[in-house]
XYZ file of C-alpha atoms in Angstrom:
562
model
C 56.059 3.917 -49.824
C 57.001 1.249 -52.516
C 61.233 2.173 -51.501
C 60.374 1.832 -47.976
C 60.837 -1.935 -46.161
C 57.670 -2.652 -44.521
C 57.911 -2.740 -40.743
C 57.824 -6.272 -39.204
C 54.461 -7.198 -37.258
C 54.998 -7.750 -33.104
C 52.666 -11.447 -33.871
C 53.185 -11.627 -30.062
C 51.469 -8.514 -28.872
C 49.259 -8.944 -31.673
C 47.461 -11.871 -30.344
C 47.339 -10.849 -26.723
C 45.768 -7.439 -27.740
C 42.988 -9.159 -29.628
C 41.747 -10.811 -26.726
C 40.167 -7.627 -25.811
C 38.598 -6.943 -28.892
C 36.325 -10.019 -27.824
C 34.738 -8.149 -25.097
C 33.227 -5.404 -26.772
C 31.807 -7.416 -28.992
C 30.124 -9.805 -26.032
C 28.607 -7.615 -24.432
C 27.268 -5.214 -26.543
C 25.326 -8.455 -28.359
C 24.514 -9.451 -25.039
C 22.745 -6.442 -24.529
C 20.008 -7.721 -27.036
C 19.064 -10.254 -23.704
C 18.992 -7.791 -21.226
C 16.750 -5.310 -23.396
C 13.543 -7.868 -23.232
C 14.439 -9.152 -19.744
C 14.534 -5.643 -18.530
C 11.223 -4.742 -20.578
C 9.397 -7.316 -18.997
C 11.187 -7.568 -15.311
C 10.933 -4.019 -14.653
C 7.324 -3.010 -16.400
C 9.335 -0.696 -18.973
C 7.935 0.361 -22.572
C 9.795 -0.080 -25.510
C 11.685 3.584 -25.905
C 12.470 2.967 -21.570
C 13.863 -0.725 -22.624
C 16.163 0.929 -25.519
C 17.755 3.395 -22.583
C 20.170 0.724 -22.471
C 21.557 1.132 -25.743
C 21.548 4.529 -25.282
C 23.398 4.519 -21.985
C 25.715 1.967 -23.537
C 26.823 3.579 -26.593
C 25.964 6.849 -25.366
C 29.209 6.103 -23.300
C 31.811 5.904 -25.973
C 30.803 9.162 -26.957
C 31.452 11.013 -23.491
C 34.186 8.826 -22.311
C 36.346 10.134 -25.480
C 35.129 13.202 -25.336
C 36.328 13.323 -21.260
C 39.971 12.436 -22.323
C 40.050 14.653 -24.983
C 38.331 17.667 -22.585
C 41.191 16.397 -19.578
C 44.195 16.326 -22.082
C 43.719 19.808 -23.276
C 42.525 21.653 -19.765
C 45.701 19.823 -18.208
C 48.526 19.850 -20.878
C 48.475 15.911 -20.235
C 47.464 13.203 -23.021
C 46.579 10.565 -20.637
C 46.720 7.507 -23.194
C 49.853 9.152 -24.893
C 51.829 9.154 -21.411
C 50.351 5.771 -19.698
C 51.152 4.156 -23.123
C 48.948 2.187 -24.861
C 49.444 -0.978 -22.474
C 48.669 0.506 -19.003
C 45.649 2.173 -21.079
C 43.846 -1.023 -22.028
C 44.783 -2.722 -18.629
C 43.016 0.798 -17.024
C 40.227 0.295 -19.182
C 39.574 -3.364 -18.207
C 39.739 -2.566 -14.598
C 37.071 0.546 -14.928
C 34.919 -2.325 -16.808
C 35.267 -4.217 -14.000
C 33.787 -1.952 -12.162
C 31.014 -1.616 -14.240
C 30.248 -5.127 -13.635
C 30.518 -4.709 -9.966
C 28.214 -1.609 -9.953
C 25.484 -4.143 -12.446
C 25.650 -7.010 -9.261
C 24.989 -4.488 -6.897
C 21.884 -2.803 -8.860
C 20.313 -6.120 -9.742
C 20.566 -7.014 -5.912
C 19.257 -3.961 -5.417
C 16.161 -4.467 -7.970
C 16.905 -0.823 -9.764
C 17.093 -0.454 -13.075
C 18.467 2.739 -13.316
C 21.571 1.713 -11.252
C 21.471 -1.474 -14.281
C 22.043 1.767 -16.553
C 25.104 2.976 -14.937
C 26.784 -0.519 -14.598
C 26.066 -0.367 -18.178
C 27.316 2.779 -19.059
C 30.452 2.342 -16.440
C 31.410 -1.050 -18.184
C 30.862 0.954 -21.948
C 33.204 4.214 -20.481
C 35.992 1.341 -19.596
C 35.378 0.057 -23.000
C 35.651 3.845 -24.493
C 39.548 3.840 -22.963
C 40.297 0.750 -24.165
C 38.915 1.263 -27.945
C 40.797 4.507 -27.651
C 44.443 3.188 -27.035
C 43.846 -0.602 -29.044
C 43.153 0.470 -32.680
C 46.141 2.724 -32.881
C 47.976 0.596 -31.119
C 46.812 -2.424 -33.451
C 48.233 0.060 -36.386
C 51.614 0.340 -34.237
C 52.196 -3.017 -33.952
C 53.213 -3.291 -37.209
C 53.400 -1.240 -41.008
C 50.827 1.977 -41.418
C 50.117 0.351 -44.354
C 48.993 -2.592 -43.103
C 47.203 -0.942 -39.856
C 43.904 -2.078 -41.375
C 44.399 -5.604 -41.767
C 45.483 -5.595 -38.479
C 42.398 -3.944 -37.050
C 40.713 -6.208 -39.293
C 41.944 -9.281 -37.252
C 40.764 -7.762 -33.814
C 37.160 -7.440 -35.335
C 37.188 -11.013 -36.511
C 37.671 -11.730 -32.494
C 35.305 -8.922 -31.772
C 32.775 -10.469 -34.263
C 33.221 -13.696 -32.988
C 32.385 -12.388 -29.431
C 29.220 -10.441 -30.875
C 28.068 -14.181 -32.698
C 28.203 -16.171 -29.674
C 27.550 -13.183 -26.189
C 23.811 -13.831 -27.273
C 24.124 -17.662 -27.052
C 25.954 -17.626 -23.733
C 24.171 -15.106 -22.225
C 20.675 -16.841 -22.940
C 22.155 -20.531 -21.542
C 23.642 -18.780 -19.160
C 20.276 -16.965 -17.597
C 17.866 -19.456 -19.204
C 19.416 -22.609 -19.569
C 18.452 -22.371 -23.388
C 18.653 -20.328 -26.765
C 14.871 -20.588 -27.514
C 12.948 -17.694 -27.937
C 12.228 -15.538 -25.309
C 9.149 -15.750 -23.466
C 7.835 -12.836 -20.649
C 6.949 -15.708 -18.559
C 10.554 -17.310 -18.823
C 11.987 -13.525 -18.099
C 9.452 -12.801 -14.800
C 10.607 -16.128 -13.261
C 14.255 -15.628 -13.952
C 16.231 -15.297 -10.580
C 18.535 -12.526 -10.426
C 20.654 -14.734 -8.688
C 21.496 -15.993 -12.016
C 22.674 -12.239 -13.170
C 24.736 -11.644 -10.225
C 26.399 -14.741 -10.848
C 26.933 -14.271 -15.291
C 28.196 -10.485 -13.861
C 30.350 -12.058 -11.505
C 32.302 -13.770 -13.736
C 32.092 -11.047 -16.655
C 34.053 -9.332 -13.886
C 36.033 -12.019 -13.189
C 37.178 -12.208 -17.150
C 37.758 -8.202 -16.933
C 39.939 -8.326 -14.182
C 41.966 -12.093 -15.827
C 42.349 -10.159 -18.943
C 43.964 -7.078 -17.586
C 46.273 -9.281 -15.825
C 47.208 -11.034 -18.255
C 47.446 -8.049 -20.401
C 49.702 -5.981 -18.020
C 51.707 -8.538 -17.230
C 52.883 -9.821 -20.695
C 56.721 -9.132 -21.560
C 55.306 -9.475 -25.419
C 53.449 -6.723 -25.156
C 55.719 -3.253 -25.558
C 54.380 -0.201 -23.982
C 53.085 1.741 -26.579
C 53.682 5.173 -25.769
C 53.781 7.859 -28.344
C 56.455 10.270 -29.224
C 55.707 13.696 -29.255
C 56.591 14.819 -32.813
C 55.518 13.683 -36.128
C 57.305 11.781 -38.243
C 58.455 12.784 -42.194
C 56.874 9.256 -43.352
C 53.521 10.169 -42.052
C 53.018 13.790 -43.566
C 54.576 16.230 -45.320
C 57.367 18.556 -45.157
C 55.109 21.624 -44.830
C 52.595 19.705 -42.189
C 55.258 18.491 -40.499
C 56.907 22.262 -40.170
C 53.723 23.570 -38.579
C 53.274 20.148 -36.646
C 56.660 20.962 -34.938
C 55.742 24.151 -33.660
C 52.932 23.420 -31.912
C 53.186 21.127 -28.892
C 49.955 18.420 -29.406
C 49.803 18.259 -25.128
C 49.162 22.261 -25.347
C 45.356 23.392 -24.373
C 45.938 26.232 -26.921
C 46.909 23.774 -29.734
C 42.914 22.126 -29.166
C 41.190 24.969 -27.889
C 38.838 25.182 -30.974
C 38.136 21.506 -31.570
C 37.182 21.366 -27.669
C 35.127 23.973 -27.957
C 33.243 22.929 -31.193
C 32.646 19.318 -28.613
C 31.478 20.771 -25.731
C 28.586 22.830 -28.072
C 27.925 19.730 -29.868
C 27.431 18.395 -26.443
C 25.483 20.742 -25.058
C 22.881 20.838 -27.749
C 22.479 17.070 -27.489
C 21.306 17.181 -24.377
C 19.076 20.033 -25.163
C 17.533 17.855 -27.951
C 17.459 14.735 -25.550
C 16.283 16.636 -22.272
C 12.596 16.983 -23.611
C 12.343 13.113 -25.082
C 13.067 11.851 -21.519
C 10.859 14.295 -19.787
C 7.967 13.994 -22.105
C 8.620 9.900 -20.721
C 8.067 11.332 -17.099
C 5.928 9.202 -15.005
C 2.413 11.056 -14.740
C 3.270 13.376 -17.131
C 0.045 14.618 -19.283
C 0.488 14.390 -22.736
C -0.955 12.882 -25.415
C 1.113 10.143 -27.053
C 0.527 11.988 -30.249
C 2.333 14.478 -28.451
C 5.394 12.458 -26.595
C 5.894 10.519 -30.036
C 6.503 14.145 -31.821
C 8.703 15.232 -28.968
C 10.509 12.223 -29.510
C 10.830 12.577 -33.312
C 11.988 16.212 -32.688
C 14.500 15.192 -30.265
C 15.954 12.685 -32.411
C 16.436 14.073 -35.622
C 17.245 17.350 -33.748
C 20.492 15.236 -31.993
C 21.664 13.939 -36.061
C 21.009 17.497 -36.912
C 23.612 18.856 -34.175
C 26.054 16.123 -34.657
C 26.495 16.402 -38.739
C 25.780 20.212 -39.108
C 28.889 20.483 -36.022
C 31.218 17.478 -37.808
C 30.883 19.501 -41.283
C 31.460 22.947 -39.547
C 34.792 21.560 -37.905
C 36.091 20.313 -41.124
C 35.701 23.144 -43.224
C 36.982 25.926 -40.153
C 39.888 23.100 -38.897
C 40.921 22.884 -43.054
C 41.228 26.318 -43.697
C 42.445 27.620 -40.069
C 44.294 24.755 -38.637
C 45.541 26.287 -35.455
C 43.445 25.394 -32.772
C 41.403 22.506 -34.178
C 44.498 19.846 -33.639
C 43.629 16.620 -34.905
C 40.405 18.423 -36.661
C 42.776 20.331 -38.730
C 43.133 17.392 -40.732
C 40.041 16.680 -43.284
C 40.448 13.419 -43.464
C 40.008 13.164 -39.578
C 36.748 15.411 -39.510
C 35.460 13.960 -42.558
C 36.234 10.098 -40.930
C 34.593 11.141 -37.649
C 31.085 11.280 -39.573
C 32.130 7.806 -41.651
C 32.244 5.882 -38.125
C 28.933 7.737 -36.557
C 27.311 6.887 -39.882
C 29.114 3.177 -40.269
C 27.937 2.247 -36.263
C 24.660 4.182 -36.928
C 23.341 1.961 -40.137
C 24.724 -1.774 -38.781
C 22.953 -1.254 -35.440
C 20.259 0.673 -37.339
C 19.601 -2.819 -39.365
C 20.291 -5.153 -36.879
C 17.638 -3.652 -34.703
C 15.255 -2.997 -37.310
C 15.569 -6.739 -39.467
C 13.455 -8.828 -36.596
C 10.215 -6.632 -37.499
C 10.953 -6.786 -41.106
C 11.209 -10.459 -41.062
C 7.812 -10.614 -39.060
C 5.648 -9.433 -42.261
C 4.045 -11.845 -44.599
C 6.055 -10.663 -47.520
C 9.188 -11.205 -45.879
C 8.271 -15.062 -44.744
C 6.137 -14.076 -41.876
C 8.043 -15.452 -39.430
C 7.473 -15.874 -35.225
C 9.703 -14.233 -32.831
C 11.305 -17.534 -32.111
C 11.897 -18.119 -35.725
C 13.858 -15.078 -36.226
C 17.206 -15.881 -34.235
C 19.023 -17.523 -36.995
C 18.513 -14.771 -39.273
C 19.509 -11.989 -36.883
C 22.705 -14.265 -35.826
C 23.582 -14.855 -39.894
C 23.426 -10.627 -39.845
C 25.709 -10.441 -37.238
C 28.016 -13.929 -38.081
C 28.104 -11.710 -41.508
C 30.328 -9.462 -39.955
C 32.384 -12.427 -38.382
C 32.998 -14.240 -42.337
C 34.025 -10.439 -43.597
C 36.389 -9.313 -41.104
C 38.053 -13.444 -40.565
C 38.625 -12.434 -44.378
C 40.354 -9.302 -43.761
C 42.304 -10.244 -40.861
C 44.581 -12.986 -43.112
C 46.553 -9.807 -44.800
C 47.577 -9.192 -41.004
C 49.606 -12.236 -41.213
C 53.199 -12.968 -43.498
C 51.683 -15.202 -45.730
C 53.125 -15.638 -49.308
C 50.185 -13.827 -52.034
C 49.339 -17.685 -53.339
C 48.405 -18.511 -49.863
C 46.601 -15.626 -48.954
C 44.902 -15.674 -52.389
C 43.322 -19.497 -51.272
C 42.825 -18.525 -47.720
C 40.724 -15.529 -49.173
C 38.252 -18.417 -50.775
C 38.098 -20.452 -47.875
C 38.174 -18.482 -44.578
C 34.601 -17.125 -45.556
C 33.191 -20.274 -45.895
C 34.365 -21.234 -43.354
C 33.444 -18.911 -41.418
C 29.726 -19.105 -43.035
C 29.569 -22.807 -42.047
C 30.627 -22.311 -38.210
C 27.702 -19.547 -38.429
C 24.905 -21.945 -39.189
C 26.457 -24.447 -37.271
C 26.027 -22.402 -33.904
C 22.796 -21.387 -35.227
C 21.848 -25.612 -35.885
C 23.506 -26.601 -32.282
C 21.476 -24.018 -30.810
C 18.326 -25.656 -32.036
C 17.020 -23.286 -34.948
C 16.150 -24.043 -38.518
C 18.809 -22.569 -40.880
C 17.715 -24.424 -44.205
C 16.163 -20.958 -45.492
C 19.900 -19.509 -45.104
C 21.946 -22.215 -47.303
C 21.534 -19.638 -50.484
C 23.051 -17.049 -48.488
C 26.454 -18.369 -49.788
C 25.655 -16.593 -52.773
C 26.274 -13.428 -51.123
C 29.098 -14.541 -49.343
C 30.490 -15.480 -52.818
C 29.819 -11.996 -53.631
C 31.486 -10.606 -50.813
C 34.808 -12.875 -51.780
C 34.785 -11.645 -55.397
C 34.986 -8.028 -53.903
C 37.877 -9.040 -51.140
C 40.035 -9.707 -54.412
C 39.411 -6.885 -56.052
C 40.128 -4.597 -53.497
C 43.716 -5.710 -53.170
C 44.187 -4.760 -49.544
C 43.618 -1.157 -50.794
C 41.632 0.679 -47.714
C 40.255 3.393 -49.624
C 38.980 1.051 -52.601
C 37.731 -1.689 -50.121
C 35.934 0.975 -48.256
C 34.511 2.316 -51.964
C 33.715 -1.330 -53.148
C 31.781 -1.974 -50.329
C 29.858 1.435 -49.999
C 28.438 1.046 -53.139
C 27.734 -3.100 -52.788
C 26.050 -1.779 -49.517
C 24.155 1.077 -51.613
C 23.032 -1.956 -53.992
C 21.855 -4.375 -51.531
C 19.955 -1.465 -49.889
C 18.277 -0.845 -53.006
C 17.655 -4.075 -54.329
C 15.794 -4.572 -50.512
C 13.508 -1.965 -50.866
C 12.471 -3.017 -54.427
C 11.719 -6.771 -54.066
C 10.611 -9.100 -51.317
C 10.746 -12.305 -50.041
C 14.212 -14.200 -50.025
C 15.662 -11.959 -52.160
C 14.937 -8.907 -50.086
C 16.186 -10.719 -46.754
C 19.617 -11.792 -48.082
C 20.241 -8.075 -49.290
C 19.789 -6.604 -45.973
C 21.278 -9.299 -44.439
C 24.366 -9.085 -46.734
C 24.456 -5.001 -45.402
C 26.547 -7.274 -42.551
C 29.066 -8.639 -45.003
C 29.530 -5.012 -46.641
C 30.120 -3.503 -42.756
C 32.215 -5.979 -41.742
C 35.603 -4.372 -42.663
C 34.529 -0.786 -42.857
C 35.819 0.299 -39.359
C 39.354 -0.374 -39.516
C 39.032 0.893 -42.995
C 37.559 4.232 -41.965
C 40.177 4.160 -38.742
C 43.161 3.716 -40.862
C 42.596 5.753 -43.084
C 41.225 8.486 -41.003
C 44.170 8.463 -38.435
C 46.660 8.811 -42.229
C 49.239 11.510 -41.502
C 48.101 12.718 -38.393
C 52.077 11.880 -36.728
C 51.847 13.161 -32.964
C 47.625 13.444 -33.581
C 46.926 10.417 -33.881
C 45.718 9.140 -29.959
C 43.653 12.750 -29.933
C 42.337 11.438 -33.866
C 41.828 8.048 -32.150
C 39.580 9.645 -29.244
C 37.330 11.692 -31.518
C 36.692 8.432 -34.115
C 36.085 6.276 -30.764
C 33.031 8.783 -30.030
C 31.409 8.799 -32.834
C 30.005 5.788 -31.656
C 27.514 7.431 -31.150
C 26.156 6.942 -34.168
C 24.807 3.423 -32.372
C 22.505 5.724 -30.268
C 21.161 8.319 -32.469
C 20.530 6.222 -36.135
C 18.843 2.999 -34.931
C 15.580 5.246 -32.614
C 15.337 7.632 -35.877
C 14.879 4.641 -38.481
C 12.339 2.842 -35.835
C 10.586 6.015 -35.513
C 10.711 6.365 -39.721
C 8.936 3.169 -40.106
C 6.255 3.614 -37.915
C 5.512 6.214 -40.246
C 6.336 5.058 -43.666
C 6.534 1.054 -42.978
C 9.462 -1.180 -41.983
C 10.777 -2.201 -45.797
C 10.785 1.685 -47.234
C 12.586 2.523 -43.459
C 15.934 0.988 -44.777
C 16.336 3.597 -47.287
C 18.427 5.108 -44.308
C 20.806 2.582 -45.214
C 20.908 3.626 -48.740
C 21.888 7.699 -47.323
C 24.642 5.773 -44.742
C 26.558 3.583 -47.174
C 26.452 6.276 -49.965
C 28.248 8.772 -47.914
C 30.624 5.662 -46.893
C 31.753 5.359 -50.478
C 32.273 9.031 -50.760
C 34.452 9.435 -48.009
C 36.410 6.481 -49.605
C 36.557 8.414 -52.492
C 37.497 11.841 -51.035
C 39.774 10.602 -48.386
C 41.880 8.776 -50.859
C 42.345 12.225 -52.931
C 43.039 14.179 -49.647
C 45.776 11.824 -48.470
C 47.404 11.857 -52.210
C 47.700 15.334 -51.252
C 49.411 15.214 -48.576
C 52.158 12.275 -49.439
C 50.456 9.460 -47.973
C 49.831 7.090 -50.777
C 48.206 3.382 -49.360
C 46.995 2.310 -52.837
């Protein structure tokens, strides 16, 4: 790749695309306001409350999984033939329906019909993620794919540090803690209206979108390309058409039984939930573990079984033919599985007397600085997406995360909150810049470096407390923050004509965000909060050995991005 010229970036398309990126990033924050409201508003426990994180990311999983399952039974790759463009502007308008079907059910008082707004809005989002992050890596060099991605999370992150804020004045008219009281007297007037307009933005966006002359198409050949995989890949690429139901028949079927045993395992948790149902709770809490652990079970035992049949058969699997694929499909269920996982789980930790013993309404700037983590590491990554000379970049790489870090306690001050206990948090941040240059832009040693910083700061958590212990799970933030387009890059390497079907499975292994998060609550209730992170320890060690093997694998095949 060092003899080829670099392909120019479209900056144009570029920045319209990433205005989407800011929407999945709103509202699935904004979620964490609807969870209590809903809790209290509609007499729900806690595991009936979560439901809407489960519906939400439970979404991305079947609305990939339904274009893959359509593309092969037809013959038809729906994002390959509508293009990349008409894709997005598709997915924006099923949102938008998603936001219609959320006015009517709040009108409506029903919480279940809340659930498939929800879930409608996340299924739009599903399309959308499926067509932008390859066609962020279209937009300009493979090489530089990630960097690009990169840039869309910065907006993304920027959406997911403010939703919360806007969301709260929005319904409350203030970013203060949440009371039940303030949540029982909040007229739903007030969500029909923030829906409304969430709409509203949906349907602006995919005007805007569709209508841009900067933005090209993006539709996808059907062949692979001799820069993207080798000569004896691309000879068995060739004579198999990736639009044949015969060339996927094995990889659909592998999905559907993955599927299927889900919802076995799930079935029995939301039964044993069943108004008037007679168990024990000794009972519905072990049906509930079962079901959990039973769903990672399926999902892992299924991912692993697909890479080693797809490596050594090929035929049939399609884009699971490719190990780095399969292998990348369990780095993004694991990588959306932990940062949920510890985002969910940091407000109890912070709550214990070891850990500062702090209120509910003292929490907020901590669980924002988690989140705003992610914003200062992926602002970071996003300036290689730009032609900057290296001496520029090398500057910008200092100051963008400080930046960044100061606008994050600066929301967090405007909004009211005490963020003096944060101001040593810059030594992480620091820590987080000194691993930016060593990476070099290199996906497959960023995603290593960062694995194992996220493996230390794990550890050094569940071995000390106070301070110390809250900055290293809160840096787990600044170690995620660039792992997704790392893992997406890298994962969608050499796949030529493969690459929207690679894009589809990665998008539903989002699913990671349902299925991690439950399992580590469930863990501490049994062994404490602090020892429950050492399920972030098992999720960023197999991060940094998929860095490590997928960087061998595509050496192999004649893709080189170090």
């Amino acid at each position: 790749m060092t003899d080829k010229t670099l392909q120019k970036t479209n900056y144009g398309a570029l920045s319209t695309l990433t205005t989407v990126f800011f929407f999945w990033g709103f509202i699935a924050a904004g979620n964490s306001v609807f969870i209590p409201f809903c809790k209290s508003y509609f007499n729900l426990d806690q595991f009936q409350s979560q439901l809407i994180d489960f519906a939400f990311y439970g979404a991305y999983y079947l609305g990939a999984l339904g274009l893959f399952i359509f593309g092969t039974s037809t013959g038809k790759d729906l994002v390959g033939s509508w293009g990349y463009k008409k894709s997005i502007v598709y997915g924006l308008l099923f949102s938008a329906l998603g936001a219609g079907a959320m006015i009517i059910s709040v009108y409506l008082n029903m919480f279940t019909g809340m659930l498939i707004g929800l879930f409608i809005v996340a299924l739009g989002f599903s399309l959308q993620q499926t067509a932008a992050n390859p066609f962020m890596i279209s937009l300009g060099d493979e090489s530089t794919g990630a960097s690009r991605i990169n840039l869309g999370g910065g907006v993304n992150s920027l959406g997911t540090t403010i939703g919360p804020l806007i969301v709260s004045l929005a319904l409350f008219g203030t970013t203060a803690s949440l009371t039940d009281e303030m949540i029982q007297a909040l007229s739903l007037t007030k969500v029909i209206i923030l829906y409304a307009c969430v709409g509203a933005l949906f349907i602006g966006v995919a005007a805007l979108f569709g209508f841009s002359k900067k933005v090209p198409e993006g539709k996808t050949e059907d062949k692979a390309t001799s820069n993207s995989i080798n000569d004896s890949r691309l000879i068995d690429d060739v004579a198999h058409d990736v639009n044949s139901s015969e060339n996927s028949i094995k990889a659909k079927k592998i999905l559907l039984v993955i599927t299927g045993l889900l919802i076995i395992c799930f079935s029995p948790v939301f039964y044993s939930y069943k108004s008037g149902l007679d168990w024990t709770n000794v009972q519905a809490e072990q049906v509930r573990i079962i079901g959990w652990t039973g769903g990672l079970i399926v999902t892992i035992i299924g991912l692993l079984y697909s890479y080693f049949k797809g490596a050594k058969e090929k035929t049939g699997w399609g884009a699971m033919q490719y190990p780095q694929l399969s292998l990348g499909m369990l780095a993004i269920f694991v990588y959306v599985g932990v940062e949920v996982a510890i985002g969910s789980n940091l407000g109890e930790l912070l709550k214990q007397p070891e850990f500062g013993g702090y209120e509910s309404s003292q929490i907020a700037p901590f669980v924002a600085m988690f989140w705003g983590s992610l914003m200062i590491g992926r602002w970071t990554g996003a300036i290689s997406a730009f032609n900057l000379k290296d001496g520029t970049k090398k500057i910008l790489r200092f100051i963008v995360p400080l930046i960044a870090f100061g606008i994050v306690l600066l929301v967090s001050k405007l909004a009211g909150y005490e963020v003096a206990p944060l101001y040593w948090y810059i030594v992480c941040v620091l820590v987080q810049i000194a691993a930016f240059y060593i990476s070099q832009d290199k996906p497959a040693k960023t995603l290593a470096i960062y694995g194992t910083l996220g493996v230390v700061a794990m550890l050094v958590g569940l071995l000390t407390t106070g301070m110390v212990a809250v900055y290293a799970f809160l840096s787990a933030g600044l170690f995620c923050s660039i792992m997704w387009p790392c893992i997406f890059s890298l994962s969608l390497a050499g796949l030529g004509k493969y690459q929207t079907q690679g894009s589809a499975f990665l998008v539903m292994m989002i699913l990671g965000g349902a299925i991690i998060p439950p399992l580590q609550g469930k863990l501490s209730d049994v062994i404490g909060i602090q020892p429950s992170f050492i399920v972030g320890v098992v999720c960023f060690a197999y991060l940094a050995f998929f860095a490590w093997f997928v960087g061998k694998t595509l050496k192999k095949q004649g893709v080189d991005f170090e």
